Short mmCIF file of C-alpha atoms in Angstrom, two decimals:
data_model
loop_
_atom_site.label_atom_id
_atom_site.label_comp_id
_atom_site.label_asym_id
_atom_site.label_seq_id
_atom_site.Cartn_x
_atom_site.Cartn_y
_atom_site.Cartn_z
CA UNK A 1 108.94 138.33 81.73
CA UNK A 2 106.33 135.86 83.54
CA UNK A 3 107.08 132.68 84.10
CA UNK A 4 104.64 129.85 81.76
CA UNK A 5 102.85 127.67 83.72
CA UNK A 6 101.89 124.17 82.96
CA UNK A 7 99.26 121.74 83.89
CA UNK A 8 99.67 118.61 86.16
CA UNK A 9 96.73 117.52 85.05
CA UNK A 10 95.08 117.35 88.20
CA UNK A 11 93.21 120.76 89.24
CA UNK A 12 93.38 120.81 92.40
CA UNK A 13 96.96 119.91 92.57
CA UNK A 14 97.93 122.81 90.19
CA UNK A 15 95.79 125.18 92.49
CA UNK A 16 97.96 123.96 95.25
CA UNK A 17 100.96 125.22 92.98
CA UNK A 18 102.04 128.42 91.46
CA UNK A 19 100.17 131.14 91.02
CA UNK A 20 97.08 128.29 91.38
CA UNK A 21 97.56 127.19 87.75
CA UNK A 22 100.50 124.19 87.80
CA UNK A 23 104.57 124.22 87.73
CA UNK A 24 106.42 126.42 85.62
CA UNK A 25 108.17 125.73 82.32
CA UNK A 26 111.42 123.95 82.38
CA UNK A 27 110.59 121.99 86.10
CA UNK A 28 111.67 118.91 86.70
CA UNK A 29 108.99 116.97 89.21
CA UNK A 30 109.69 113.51 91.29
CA UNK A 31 107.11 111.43 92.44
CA UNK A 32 107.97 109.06 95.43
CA UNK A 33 105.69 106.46 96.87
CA UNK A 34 105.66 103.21 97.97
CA UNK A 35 104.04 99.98 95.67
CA UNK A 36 100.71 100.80 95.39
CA UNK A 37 100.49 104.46 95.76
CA UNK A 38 99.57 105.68 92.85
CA UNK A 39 102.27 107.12 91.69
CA UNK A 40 102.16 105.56 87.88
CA UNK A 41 98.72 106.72 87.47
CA UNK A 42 99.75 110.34 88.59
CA UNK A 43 102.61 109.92 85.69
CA UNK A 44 100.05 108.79 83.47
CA UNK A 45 97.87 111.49 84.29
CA UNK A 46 100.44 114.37 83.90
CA UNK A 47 101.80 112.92 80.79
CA UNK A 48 98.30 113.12 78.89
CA UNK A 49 97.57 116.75 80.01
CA UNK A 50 100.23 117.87 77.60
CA UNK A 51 98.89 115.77 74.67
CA UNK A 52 97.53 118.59 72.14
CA UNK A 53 100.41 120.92 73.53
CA UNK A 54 103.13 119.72 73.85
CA UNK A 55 105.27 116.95 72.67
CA UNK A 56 104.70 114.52 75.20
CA UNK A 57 107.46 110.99 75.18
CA UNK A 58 106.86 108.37 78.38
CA UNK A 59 109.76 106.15 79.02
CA UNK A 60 108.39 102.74 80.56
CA UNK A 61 110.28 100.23 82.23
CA UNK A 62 108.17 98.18 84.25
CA UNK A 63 104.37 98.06 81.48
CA UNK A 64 104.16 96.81 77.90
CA UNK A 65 103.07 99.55 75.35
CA UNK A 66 99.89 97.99 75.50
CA UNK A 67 99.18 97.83 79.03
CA UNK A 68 100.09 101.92 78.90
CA UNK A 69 97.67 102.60 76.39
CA UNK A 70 94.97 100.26 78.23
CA UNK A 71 94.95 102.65 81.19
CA UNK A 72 95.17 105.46 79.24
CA UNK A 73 91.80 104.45 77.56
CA UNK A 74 90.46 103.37 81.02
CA UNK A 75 90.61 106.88 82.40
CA UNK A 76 89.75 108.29 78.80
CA UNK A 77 93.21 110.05 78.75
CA UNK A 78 94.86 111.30 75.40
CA UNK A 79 96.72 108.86 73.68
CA UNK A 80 98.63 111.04 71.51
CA UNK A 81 101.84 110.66 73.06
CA UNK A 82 105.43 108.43 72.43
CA UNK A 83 105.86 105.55 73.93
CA UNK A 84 109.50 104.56 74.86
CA UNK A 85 109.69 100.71 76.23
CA UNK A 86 112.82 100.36 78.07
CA UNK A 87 111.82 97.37 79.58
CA UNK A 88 110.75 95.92 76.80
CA UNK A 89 114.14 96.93 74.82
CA UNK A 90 116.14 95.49 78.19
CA UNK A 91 114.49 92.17 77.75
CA UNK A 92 115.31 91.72 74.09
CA UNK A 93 118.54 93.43 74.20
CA UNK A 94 120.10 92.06 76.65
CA UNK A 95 117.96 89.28 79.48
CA UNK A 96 117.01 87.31 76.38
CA UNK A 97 120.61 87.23 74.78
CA UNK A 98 121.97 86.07 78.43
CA UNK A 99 119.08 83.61 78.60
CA UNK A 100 120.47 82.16 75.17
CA UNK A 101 123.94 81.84 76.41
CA UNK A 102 122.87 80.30 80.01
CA UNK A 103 120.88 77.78 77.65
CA UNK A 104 123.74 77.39 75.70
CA UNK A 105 125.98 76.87 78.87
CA UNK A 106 123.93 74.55 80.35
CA UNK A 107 123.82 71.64 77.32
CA UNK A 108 127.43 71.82 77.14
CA UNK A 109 129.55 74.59 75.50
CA UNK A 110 132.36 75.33 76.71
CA UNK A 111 133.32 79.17 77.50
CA UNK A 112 135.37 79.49 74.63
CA UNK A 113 132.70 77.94 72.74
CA UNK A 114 130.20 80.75 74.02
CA UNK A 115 132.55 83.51 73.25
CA UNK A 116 132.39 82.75 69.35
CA UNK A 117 128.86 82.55 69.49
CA UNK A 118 128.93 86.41 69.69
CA UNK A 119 125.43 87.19 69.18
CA UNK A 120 124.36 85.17 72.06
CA UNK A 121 126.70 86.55 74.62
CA UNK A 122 125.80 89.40 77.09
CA UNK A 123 125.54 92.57 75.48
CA UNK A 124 125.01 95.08 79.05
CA UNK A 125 127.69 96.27 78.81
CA UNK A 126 127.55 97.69 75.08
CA UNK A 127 124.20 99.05 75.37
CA UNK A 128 123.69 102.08 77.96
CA UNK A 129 120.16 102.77 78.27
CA UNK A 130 120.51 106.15 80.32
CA UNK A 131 122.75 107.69 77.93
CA UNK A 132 120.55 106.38 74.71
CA UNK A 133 117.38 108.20 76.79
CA UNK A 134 119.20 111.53 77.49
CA UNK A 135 120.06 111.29 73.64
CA UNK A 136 116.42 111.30 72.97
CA UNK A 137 115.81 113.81 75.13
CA UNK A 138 118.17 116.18 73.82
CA UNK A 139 116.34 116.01 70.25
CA UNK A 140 113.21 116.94 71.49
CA UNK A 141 111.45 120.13 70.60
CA UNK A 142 110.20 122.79 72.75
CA UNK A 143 107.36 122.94 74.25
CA UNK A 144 108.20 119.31 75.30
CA UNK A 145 106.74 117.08 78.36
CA UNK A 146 108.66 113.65 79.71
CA UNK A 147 107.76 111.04 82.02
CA UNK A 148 110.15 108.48 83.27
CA UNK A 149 109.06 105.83 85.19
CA UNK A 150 110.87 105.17 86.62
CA UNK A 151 114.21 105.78 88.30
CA UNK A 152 114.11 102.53 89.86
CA UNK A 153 115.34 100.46 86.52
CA UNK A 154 118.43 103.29 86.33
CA UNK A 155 119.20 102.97 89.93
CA UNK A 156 119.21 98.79 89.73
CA UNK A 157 121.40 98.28 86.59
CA UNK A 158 123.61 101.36 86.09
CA UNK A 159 126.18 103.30 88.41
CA UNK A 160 123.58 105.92 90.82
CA UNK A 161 126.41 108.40 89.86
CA UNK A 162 125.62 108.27 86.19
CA UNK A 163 122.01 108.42 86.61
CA UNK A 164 122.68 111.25 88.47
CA UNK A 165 124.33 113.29 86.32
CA UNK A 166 121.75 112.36 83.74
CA UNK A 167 119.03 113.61 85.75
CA UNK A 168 121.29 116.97 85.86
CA UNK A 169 121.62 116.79 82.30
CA UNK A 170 118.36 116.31 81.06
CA UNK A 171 117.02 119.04 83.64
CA UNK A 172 119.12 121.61 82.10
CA UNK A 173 117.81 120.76 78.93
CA UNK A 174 114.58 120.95 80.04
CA UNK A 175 114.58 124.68 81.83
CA UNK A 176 116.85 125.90 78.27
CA UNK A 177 114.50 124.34 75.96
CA UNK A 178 111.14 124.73 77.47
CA UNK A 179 110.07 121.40 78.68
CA UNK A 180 109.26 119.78 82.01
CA UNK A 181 110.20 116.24 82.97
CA UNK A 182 108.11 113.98 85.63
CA UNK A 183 110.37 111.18 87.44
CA UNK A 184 109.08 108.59 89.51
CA UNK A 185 110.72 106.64 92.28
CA UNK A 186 109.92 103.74 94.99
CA UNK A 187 110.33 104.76 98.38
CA UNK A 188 112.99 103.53 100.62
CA UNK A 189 114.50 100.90 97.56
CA UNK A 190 117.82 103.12 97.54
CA UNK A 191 120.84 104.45 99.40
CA UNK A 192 119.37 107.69 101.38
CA UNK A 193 122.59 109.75 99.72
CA UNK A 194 121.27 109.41 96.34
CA UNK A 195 117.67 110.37 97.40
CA UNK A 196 118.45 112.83 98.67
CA UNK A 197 120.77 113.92 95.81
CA UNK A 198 117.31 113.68 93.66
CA UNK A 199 115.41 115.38 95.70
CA UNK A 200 117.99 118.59 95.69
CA UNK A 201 117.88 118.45 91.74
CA UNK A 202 114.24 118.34 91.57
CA UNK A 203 111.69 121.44 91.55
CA UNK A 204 109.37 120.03 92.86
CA UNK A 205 108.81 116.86 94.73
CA UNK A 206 105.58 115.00 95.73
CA UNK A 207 105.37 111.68 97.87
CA UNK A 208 102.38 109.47 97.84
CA UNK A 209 101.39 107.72 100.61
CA UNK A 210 98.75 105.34 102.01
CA UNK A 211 98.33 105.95 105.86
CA UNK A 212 95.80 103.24 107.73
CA UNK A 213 93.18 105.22 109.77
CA UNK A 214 91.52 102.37 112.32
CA UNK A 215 89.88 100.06 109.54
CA UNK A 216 90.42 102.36 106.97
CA UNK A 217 93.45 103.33 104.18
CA UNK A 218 94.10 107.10 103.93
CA UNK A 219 95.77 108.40 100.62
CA UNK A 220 97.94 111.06 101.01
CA UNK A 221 99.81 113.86 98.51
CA UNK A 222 102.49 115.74 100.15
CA UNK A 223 103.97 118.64 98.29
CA UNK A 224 107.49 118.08 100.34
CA UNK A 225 109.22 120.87 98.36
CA UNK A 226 108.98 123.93 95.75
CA UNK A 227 111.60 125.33 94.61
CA UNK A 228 111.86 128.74 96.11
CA UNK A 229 108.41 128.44 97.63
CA UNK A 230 108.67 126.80 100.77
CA UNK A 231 105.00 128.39 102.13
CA UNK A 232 103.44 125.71 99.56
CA UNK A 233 104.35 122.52 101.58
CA UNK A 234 101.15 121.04 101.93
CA UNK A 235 99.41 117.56 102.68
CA UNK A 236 96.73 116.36 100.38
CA UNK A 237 93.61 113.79 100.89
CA UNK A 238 93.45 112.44 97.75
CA UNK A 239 90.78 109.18 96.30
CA UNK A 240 91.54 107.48 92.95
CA UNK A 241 88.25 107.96 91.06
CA UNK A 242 86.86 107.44 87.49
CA UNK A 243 89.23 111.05 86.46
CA UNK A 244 92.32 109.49 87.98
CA UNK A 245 93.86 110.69 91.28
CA UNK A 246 92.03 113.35 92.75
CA UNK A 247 92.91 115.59 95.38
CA UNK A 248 90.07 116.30 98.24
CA UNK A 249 91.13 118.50 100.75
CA UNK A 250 94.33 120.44 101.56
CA UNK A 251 96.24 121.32 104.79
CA UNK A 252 98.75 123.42 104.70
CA UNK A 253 102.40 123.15 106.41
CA UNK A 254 103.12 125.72 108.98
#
């Protein structure tokens, strides 16, 4: 039986792909870059070309829901999708409970004194917000589509072994239940083990980077890996326009 293939959203990325139509069914993508790389606009991008399709669920950690749907409008992408804001959950759940209690601390309570204040106290350790999004994950529906951007958040506040074997987990799901997930990452902000751990699990991985050429910036899209299709590493010119990232020429790796 063929393999389904899926839109990045970007055409001439997916021509650069398999079969020159996109990833298949069930892959699970990473997208490195450094700040400023575009790397959450190319989430943004791939996570609107399944609106209409698919059931498509972003999980934010570093923009409001609003500022999302702001750039979403911007580039006149679908805005059919779910929004889940781990940041903003983080902040409410547990940085504005530990603000309280450092108030609290501060004008004079003693620990003691904190302790029965209950509500107040740190709650971090009670809420685990990789196994809550691999929960969500699980109840989605096929044909599904997931973004998570990013890894970063994971990788700060949670054991990198447990966000590993989340990443695992929620690939399996994804090739068993027909879905394809879309990670992002910051380059060079973790231990090189657990990169390269990521990478390994991945189907595909892309870094963005922005070379300087004399006076100018150069943008550039490397496919660094396809699973089982090593002849597509390639290296990709690519301009952020009015469409969102787009890819302008295309050398391929020998």
């Amino acid at each position: 039986m063929a393999e389904k293939i899926v839109s990045t959203g970007i055409e001439r990325l997916d021509e650069a792909l398999i079969n020159g139509e996109g990833i298949v069914l069930g892959s699970s993508v990473l997208i490195e870059g450094s700040s400023g790389s575009g790397k959450e606009l190319l989430s943004k991008q791939f996570a609107s070309a399944g609106v209409g399709s698919e059931t498509v669920v972003y999980f934010s950690t570093d923009e409001t829901s609003d500022e999302l749907i702001d750039v979403f409008e911007q580039y006149r992408w679908a805005t059919d999708l779910r929004i889940v804001n781990i940041g903003t959950q983080y902040f409410e759940k547990v940085l504005s409970r530990e603000l309280q209690a450092s108030r609290f601390k501060q004008e004079g309570l003693s620990v003691s004194e904190l302790r029965n204040l209950g509500s107040y106290g740190s709650t971090s350790d009670q809420i685990n917000f990789v196994a809550d999004m691999v929960y969500e994950i699980s109840k989605l529906q096929p044909p599904f589509r997931v973004v998570i951007d990013s890894l970063d958040f994971f990788l700060q506040y949670y054991n990198p072994l447990e966000v590993l074997s989340a990443v695992r987990t929620i690939k399996e799901y994804a090739q068993a239940n027909g879905g394809t997930v879309m990670y992002t990452i910051s380059d060079g902000a973790h231990e090189q083990k657990i990169h390269s751990q990521l990478e390994a699990i991945c189907d595909l991985v892309i870094q963005l980077e922005v070379g300087r050429m004399a006076a100018e910036f150069e943008n550039r899209l490397i496919i660094k890996k396809i699973r089982n299709h090593p002849e597509k590493a390639a290296v990709m010119i690519y301009a952020v326009t009015d469409n969102g990232l787009t890819p302008e020429m295309i050398t391929r790796v020998a």
